Coordinates of C-alpha atoms and ligand atoms in Angstrom, one line a residue:
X1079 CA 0.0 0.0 0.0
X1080 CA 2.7 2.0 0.6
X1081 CA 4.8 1.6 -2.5
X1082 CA 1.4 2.4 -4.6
X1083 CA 0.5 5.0 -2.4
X1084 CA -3.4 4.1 -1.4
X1085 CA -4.6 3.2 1.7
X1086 CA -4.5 -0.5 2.7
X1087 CA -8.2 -1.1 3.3
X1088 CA -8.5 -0.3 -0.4
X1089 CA -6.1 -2.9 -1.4
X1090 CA -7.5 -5.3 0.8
X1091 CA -10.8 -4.8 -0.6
X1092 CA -9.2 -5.3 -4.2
X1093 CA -7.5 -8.3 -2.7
X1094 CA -11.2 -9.4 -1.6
X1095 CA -12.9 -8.5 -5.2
X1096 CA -10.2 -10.8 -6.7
X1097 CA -11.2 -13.8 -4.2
X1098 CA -8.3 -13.5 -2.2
X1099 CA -9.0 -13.0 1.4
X1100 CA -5.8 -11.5 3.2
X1101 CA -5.4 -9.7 6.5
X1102 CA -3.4 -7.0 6.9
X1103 CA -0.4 -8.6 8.2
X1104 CA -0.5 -11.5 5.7
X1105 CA 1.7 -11.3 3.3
X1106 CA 1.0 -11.4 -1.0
X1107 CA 3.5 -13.5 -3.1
X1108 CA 4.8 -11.3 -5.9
X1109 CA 2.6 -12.6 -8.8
X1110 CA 0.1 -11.3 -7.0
X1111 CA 1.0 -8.0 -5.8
X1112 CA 1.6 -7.3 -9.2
X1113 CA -1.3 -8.4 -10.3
X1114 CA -3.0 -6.1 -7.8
X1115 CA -0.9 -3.0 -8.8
X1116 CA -2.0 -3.3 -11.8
X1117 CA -5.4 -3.4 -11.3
X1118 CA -4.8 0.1 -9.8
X1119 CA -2.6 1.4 -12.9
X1120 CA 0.9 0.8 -11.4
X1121 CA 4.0 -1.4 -13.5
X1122 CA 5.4 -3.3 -10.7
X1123 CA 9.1 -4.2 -11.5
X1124 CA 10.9 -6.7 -9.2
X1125 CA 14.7 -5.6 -9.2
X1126 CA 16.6 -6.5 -5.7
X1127 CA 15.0 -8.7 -3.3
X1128 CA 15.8 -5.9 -0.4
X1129 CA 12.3 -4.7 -0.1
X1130 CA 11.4 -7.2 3.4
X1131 CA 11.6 -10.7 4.2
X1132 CA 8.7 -11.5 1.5
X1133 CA 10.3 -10.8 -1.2
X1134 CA 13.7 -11.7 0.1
X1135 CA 11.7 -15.4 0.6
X1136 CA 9.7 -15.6 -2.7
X1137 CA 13.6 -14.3 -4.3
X1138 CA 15.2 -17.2 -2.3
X1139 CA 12.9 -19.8 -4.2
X1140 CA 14.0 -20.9 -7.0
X1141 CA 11.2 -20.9 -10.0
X1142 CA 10.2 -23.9 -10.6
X1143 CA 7.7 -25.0 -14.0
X1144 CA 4.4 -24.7 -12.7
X1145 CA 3.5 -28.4 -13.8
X1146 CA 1.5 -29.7 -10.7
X1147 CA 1.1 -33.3 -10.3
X1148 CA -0.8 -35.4 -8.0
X1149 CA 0.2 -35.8 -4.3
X1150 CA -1.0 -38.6 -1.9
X1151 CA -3.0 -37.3 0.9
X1152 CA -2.0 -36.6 4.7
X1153 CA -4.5 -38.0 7.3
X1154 CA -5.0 -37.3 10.7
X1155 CA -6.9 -39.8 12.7
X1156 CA -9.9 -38.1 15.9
X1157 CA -12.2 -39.3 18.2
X1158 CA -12.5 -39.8 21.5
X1159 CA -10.7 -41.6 24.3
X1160 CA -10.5 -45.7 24.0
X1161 CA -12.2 -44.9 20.6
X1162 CA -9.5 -47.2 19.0
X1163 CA -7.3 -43.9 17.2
X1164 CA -4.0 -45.6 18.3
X1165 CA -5.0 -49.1 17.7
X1166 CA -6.3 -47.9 14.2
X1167 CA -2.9 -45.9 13.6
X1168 CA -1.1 -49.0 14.6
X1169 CA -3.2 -51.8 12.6
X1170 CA -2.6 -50.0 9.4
X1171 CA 1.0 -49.6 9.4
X1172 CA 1.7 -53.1 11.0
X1173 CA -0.5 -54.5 8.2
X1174 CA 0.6 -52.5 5.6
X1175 CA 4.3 -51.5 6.1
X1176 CA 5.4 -55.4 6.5
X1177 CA 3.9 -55.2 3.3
X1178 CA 6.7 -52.9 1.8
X1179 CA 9.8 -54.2 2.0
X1180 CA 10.6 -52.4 5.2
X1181 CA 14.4 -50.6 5.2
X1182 CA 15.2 -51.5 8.7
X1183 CA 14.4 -50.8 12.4
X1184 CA 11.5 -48.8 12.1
X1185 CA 11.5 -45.0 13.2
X1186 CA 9.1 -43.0 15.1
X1187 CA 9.2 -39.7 13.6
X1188 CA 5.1 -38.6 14.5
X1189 CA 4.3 -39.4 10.8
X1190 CA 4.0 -42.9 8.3
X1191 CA 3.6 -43.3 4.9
X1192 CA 1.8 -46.7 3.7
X1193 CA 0.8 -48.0 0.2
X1194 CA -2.3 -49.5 -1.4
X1195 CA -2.7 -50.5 -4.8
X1196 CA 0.7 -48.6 -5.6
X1197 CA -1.0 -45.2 -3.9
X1198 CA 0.5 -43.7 -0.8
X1199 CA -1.0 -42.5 2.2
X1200 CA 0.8 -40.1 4.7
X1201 CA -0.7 -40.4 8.7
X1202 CA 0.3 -38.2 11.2
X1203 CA 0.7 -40.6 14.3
X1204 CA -0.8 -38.0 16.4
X1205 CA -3.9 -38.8 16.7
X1206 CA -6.3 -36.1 18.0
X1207 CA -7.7 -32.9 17.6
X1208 CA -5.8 -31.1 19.8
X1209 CA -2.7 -31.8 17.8
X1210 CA -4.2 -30.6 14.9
X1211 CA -5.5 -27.2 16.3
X1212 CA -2.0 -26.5 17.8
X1213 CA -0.7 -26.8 14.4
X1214 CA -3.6 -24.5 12.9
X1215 CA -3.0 -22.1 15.6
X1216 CA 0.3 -21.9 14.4
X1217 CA -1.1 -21.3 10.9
X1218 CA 0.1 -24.6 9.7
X1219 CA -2.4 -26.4 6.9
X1220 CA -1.3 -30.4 7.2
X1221 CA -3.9 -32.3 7.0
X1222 CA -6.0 -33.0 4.5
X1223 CA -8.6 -35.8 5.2
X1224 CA -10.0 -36.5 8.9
X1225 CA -10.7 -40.2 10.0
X1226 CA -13.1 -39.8 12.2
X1227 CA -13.0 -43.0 14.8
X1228 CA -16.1 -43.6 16.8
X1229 CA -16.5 -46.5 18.6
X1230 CA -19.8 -48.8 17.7
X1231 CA -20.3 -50.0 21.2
X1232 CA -20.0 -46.7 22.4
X1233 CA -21.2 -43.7 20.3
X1234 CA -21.3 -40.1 19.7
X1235 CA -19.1 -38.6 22.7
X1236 CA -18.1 -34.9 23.4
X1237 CA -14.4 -35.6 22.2
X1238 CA -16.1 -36.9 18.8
X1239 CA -18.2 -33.9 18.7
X1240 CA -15.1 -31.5 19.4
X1241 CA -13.4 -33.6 17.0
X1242 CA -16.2 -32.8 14.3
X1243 CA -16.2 -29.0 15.4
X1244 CA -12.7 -29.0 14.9
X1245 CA -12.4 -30.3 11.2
X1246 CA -15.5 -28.4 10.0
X1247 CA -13.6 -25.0 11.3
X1248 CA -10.4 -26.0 9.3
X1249 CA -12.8 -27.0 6.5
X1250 CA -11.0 -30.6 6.5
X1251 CA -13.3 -33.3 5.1
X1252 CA -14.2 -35.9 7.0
X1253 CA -14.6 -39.6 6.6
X1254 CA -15.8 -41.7 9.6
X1255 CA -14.5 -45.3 10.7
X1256 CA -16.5 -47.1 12.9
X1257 CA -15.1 -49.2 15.1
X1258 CA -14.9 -51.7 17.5
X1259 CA -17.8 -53.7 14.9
X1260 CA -16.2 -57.1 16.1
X1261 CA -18.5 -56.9 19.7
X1262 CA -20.9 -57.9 20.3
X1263 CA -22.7 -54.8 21.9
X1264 CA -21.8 -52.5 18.6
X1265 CA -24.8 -50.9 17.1
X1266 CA -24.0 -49.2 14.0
X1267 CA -27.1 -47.8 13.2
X1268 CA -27.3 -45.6 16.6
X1269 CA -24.2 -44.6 15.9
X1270 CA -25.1 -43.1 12.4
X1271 CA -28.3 -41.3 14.0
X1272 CA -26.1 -39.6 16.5
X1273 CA -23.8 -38.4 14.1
X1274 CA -26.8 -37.3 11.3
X1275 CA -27.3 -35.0 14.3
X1276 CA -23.8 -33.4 13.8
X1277 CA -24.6 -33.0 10.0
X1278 CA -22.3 -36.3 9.4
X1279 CA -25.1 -37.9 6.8
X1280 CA -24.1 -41.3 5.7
X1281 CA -23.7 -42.1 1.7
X1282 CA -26.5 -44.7 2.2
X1283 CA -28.6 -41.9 3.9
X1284 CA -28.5 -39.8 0.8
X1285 CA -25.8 -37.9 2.4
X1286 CA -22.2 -37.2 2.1
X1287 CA -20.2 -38.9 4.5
X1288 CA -17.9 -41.7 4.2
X1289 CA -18.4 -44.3 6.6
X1290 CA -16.5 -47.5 6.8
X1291 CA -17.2 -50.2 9.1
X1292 CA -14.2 -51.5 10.5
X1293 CA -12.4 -53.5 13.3
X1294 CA -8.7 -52.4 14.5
X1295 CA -8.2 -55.2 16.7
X1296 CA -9.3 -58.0 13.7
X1297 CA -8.0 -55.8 11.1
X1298 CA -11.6 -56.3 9.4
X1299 CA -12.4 -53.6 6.8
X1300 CA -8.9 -51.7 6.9
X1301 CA -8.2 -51.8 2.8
X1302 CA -11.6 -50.6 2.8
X1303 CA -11.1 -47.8 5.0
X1304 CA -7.7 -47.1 3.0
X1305 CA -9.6 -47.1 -0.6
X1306 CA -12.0 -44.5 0.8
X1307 CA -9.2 -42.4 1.7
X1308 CA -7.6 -42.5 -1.6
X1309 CA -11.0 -42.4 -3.0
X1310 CA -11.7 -38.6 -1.0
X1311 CA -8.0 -37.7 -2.1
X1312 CA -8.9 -38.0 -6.0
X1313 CA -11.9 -35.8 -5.4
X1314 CA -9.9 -32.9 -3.6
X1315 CA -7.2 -33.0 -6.6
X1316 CA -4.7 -32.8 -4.2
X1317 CA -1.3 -31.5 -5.9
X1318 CA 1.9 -30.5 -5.7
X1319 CA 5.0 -29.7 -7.9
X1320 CA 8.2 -32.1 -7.2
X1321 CA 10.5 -29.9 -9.4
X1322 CA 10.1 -27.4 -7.0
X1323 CA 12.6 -26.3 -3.8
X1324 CA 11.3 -27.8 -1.0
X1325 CA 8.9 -26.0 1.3
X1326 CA 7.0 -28.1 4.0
X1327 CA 6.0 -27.9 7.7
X1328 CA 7.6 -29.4 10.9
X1329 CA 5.5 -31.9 12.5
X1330 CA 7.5 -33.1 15.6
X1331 CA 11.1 -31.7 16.6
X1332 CA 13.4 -33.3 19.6
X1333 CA 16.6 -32.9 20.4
X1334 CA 18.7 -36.2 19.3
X1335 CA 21.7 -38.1 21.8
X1336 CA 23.7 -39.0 18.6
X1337 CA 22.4 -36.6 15.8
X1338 CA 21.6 -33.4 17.7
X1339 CA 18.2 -31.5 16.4
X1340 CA 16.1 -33.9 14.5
X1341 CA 13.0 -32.4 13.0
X1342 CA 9.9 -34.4 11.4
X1343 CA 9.0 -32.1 8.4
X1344 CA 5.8 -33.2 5.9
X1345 CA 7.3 -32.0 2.8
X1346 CA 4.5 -30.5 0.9
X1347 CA 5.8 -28.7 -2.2
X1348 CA 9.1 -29.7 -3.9
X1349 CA 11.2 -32.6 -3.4
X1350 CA 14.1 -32.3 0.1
X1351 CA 17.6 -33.2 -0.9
X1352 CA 19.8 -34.1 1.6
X1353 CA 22.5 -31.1 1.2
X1354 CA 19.8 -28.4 0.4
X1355 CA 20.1 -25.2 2.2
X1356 CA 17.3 -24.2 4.1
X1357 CA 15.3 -22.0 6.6
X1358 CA 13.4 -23.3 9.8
X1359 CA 12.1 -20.2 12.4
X1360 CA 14.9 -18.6 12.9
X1361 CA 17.4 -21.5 12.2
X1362 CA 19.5 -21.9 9.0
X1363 CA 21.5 -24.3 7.9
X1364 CA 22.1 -26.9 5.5
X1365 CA 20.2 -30.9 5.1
X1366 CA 22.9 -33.8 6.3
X1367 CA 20.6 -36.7 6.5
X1368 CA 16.8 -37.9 6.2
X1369 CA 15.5 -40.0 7.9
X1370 CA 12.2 -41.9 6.8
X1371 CA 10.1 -44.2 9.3
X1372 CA 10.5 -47.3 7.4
X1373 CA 14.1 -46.9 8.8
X1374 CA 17.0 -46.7 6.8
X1375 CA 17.9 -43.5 4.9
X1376 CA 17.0 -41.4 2.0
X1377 CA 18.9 -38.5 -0.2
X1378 CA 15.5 -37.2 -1.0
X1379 CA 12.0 -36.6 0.0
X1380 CA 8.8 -35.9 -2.5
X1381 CA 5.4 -34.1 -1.7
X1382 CA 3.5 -35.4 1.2
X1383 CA 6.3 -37.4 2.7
X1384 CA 7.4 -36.9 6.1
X1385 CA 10.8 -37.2 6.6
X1386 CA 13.1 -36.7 9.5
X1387 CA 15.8 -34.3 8.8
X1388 CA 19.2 -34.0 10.7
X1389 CA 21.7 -31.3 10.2
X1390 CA 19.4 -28.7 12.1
X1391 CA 21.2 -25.8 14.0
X1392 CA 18.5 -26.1 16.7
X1393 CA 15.1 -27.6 17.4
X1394 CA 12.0 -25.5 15.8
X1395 CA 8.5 -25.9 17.0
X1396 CA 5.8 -27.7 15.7
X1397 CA 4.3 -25.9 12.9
X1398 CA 7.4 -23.7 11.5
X1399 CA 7.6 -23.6 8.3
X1400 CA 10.5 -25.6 6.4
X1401 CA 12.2 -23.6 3.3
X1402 CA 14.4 -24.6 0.9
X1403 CA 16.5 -21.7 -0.7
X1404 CA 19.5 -21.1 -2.9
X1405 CA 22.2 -20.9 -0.6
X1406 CA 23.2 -20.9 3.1
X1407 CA 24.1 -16.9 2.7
X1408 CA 20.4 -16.3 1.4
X1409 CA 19.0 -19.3 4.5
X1410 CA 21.1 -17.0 7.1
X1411 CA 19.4 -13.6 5.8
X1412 CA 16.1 -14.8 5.8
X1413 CA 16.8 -16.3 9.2
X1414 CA 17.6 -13.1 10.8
X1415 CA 15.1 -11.1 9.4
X1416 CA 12.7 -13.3 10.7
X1417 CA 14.3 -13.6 14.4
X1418 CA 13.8 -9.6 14.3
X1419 CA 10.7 -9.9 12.9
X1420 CA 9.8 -12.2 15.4
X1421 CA 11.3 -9.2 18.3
X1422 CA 9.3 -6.4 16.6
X1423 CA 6.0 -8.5 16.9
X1424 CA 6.5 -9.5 20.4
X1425 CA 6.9 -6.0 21.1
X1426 CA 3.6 -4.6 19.4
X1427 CA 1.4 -6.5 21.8
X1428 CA -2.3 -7.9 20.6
X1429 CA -2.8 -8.3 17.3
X1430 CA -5.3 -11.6 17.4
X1431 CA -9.2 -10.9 17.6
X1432 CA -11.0 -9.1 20.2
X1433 CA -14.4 -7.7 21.4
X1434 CA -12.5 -4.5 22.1
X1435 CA -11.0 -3.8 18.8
X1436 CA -13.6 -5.4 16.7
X1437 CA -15.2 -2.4 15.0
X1438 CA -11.6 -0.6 14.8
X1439 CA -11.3 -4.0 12.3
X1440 CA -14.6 -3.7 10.9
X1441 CA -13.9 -0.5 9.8
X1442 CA -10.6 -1.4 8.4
X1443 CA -12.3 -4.3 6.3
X1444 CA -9.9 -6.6 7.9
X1445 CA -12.9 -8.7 9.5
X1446 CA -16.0 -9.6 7.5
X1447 CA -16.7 -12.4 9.9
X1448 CA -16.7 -12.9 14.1
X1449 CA -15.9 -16.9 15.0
X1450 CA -17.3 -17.7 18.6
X1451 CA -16.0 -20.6 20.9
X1452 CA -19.0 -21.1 23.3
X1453 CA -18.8 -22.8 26.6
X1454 CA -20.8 -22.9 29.3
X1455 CA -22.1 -24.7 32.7
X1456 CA -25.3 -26.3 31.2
X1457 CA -25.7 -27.7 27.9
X1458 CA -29.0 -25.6 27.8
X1459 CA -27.9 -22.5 28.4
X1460 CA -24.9 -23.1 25.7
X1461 CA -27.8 -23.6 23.2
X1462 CA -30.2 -20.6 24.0
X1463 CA -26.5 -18.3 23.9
X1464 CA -26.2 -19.9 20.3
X1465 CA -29.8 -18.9 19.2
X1466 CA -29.8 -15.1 20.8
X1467 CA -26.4 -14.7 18.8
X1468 CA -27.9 -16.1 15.5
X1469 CA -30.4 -13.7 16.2
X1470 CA -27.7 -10.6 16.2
X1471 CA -27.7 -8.6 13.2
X1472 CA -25.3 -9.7 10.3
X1473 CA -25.0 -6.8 8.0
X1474 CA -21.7 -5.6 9.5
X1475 CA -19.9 -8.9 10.4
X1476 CA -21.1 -12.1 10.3
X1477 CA -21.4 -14.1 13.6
X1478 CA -20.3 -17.7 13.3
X1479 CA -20.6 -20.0 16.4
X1480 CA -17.8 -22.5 15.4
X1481 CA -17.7 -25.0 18.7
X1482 CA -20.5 -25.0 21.2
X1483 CA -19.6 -26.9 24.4
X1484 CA -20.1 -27.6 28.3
X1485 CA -17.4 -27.5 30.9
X1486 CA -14.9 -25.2 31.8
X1487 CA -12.7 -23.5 29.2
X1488 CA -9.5 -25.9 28.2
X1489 CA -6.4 -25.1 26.0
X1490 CA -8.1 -26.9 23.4
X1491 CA -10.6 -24.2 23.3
X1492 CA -8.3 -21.7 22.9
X1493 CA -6.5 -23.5 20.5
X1494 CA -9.4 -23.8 18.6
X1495 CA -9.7 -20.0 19.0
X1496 CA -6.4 -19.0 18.3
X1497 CA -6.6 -21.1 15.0
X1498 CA -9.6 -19.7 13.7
X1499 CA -9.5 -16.0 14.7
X1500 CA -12.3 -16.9 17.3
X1501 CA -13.1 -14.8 20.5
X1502 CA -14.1 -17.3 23.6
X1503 CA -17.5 -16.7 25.2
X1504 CA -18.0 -18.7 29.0
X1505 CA -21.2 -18.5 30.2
X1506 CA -21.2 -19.4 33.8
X1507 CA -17.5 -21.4 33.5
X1508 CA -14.1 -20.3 34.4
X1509 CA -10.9 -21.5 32.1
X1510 CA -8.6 -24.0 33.5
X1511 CA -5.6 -22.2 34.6
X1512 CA -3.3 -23.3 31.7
X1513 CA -5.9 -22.6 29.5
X1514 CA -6.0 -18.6 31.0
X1515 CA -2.0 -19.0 30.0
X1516 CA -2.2 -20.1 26.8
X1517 CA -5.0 -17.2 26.3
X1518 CA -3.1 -14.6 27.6
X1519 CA 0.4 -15.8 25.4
X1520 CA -1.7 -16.6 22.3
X1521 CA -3.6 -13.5 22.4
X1522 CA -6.8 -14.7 22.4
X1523 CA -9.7 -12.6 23.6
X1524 CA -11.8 -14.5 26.7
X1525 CA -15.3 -13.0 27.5
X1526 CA -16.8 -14.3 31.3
X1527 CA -20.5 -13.8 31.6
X1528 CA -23.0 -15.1 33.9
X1529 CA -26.0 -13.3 32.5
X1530 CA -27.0 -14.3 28.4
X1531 CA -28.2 -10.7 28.2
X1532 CA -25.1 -9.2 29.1
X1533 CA -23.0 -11.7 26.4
X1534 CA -25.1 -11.0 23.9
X1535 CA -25.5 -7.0 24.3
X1536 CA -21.2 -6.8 24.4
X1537 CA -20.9 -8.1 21.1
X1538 CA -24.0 -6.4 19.6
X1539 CA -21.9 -3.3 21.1
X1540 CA -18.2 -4.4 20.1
X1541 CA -19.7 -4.7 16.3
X1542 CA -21.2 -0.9 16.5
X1543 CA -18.2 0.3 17.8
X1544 CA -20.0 0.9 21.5
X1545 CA -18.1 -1.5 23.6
X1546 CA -16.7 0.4 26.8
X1547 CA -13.2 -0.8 26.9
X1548 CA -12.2 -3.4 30.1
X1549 CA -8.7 -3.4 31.1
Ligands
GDP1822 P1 -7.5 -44.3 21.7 O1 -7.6 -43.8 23.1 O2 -8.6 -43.8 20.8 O3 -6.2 -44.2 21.0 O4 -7.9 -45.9 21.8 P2 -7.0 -47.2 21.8 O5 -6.5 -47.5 20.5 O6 -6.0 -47.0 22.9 O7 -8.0 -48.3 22.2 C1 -8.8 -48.3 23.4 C2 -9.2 -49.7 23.8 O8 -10.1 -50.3 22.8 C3 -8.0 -50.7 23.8 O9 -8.2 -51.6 24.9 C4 -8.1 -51.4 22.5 O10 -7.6 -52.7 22.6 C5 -9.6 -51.5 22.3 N1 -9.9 -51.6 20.8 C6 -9.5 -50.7 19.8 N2 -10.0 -51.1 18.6 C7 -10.8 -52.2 18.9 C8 -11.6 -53.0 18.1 O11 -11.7 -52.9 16.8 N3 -12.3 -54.0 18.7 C9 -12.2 -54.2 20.0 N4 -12.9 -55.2 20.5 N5 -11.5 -53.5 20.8 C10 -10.8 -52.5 20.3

């Protein structure tokens, strides 16, 4: 906005009229910021990759031919506890990795790859949702399919509903594998009414959810289970260039006796070499070794494989982005640019979602929609906050109740909230001390109320700009 000279919120709204929905402190790849300048009658040139760390990145890659092909698909497994996630995780890659001629010892790097009918399969071996939120909160996209494990003795549970909740607000599809079919108390059929409830509709219902009856522990239905994934992967055209540098996202990081920093990365564009040069947070360096969890080694890594990769200068976090660049000079400057980056923002306080600065964002056309996290004491009460805010006006912002629960407020809650831009409403509940923590370091805005009136007339205030600020 600067460079052009107009005001952001009219850049954002061309941004918006071109289908591209960017905050302000998102960042625009090059192709499109000069697609955008042109739009408003100004030649954009790209001479020295000085002008920030965006264009020092999208410099650092090198251009690849823009020749997608397809990628196998990354699953997460949910549900809730004793559900059977682990025993699902572990039946499928006992069955189907003895099937591949495995390389060794096998590793545990927090993701498996497994093959069916010469298609591969990516899992992420931590099952649960609040994995996956922690990673979305970090603005890390991994997975692509959900298998949603309820358990056919047992049913519909809150973690199965949070699970649901969670998936929906990352848009993930689902595809639910009911389990536990081998006793003798499972009932199917209640469990598909329980979850039509959640808007899960089976295919046989006339509706659009995958469900595959299976067993973990007799390993019944588990090719099944495997085809519907790939099945769901050919209808999201899931893709990805291998020519490319690598760029991918660390799933697990730990600090190794013998090898020093080993990070899991799910490579999701480009192929990793061992000796690339790259850029993790704020850590440079160059590739020595990866490690897959067959065991054994490999020099490189395609899309949607999750390798381990040793030669790191320290151990990043979960969700840090992975980049390959040109060379270790280039991987050093992007590095410290980010670790002051990283100063400035700690310095300039909030920037997440909250009732306080809502209209100030309104107004700036950097919200269009408000997501709400909704606990409370009683499941009623939870419900009848739902309807009054569905009854709210929409023309300014649209309300969007995103997870609707009883019980005190947890971390995954805030998770939840930190991931989707959500502001936390408690009706009558308190949040668990680490979750008050995890609020306060990941910014996200916490609203107490023990009267629905009161909820409901803040955030009719906060979206006209009324809200008396609380400090
Ligand atoms: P998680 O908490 O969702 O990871 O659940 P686990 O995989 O730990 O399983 C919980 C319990 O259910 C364990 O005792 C498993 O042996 C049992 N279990 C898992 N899958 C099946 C199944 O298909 N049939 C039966 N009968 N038991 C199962």
């Amino acid at each position: 906005a600067e460079a052009v000279g107009q005001r952001p919120a009219d850049i954002m709204k061309k941004l918006m009229e071109s289908g591209q929905m960017l905050t302000l402190n998102q960042s625009m790849n090059l192709e499109l910021a000069g697609l955008i300048a042109e739009e408003l009658g100004v030649k954009v040139e790209v001479t020295a990759p000085k002008a920030g760390e965006e264009l020092l990145e999208e410099a650092a890659l090198w251009k690849g031919e823009e020749k997608p092909e397809p990628r196998p698909p990354v699953v997460t497994i949910m549900g809730h506890v004793d559900h059977g996630k682990t025993s699902l995780l572990d039946a499928i890659r006992q069955t189907k990795v003895a099937e591949q001629e495995a390389g060794g010892i096998t590793q545990h790097i927090g993701a498996y790859s497994i093959e069916l009918h010469g298609k591969r399969i990516t899992f992420l071996d931590t099952p649960g949702h609040e994995a996956f939120t922690a990673m979305r909160a970090r603005g890390a996209k991994v997975t692509d399919i959900v298998i949603l494990v309820v358990a056919a003795d047992d049913g519909v549970m809150p973690q199965t509903i949070e699970a649901i909740n969670h998936a929906t607000a990352a848009n993930v599809p689902i595809i639910v594998a009911i389990n536990k079919i081998d006793k003798p108390e499972a009932n199917v059929e209640r469990v598909k009414h329980a979850l039509a409830e959640h808007n899960l509709i089976s295919e046989a219902w006339g509706g659009q959810t995958i469900m595959v009856e299976v067993s973990a522990k007799k390993r019944q239905n588990l090719d099944l289970l495997l085809e519907m994934v790939l099945l769901q992967a050919d209808v999201l055209e899931l893709r990805a260039d291998p020519r490319k540098p690598a760029k991918g996202t660390v799933i697990e990081a730990r600090l190794d006796r013998g090898r020093g920093p080993v990070a899991t990365v799910l490579v999701q564009e480009g192929t990793l070499k061992v000796g690339d040069a790259y850029v993790v947070g704020t850590y440079s360096g160059r590739v020595r070794a990866l490690i897959p969890a067959a065991g054994g080694k490999l020099t490189e890594a395609g899309p949607s494989m999750a390798v381990g990769v040793v030669g790191l200068t320290g151990v990043p976090s979960a969700g840090d982005t992975f980049l390959v660049v040109k060379d270790e000079r280039m991987a050093r400057e992007i590095a410290e640019s980010r670790a002051q980056k990283q100063r400035a923002a700690e310095l300039a306080g909030p920037a997440k979602v909250s009732l306080d600065d809502l209209y100030a964002r309104i107004k700036q056309g950097d919200i269009k929609e408000l997501a709400l996290v909704i606990k409370a004491d009683v499941q009623g009460s939870s419900e009848a906050l739902a309807v009054a805010i569905d009854k709210l006006p929409s023309e300014v912002v649209k309300l969007r109740v995103i997870h609707n629960g009883v019980g005190g407020i947890t971390e995954t809650d805030v998770l939840l909230a930190a991931a989707s831009g959500a502001i936390v409403i408690g009706f009558n509940v308190r949040p668990e001390p680490k979750a008050a923590a995890l609020a306060e370091s990941e910014r996200v805005d916490i609203r107490l109320y023990s009267v629905i009136y009161d909820a409901i007339a803040d955030i009719k205030a906060a979206m006209e700009g009324l809200l008396e600020p609380t400090f």
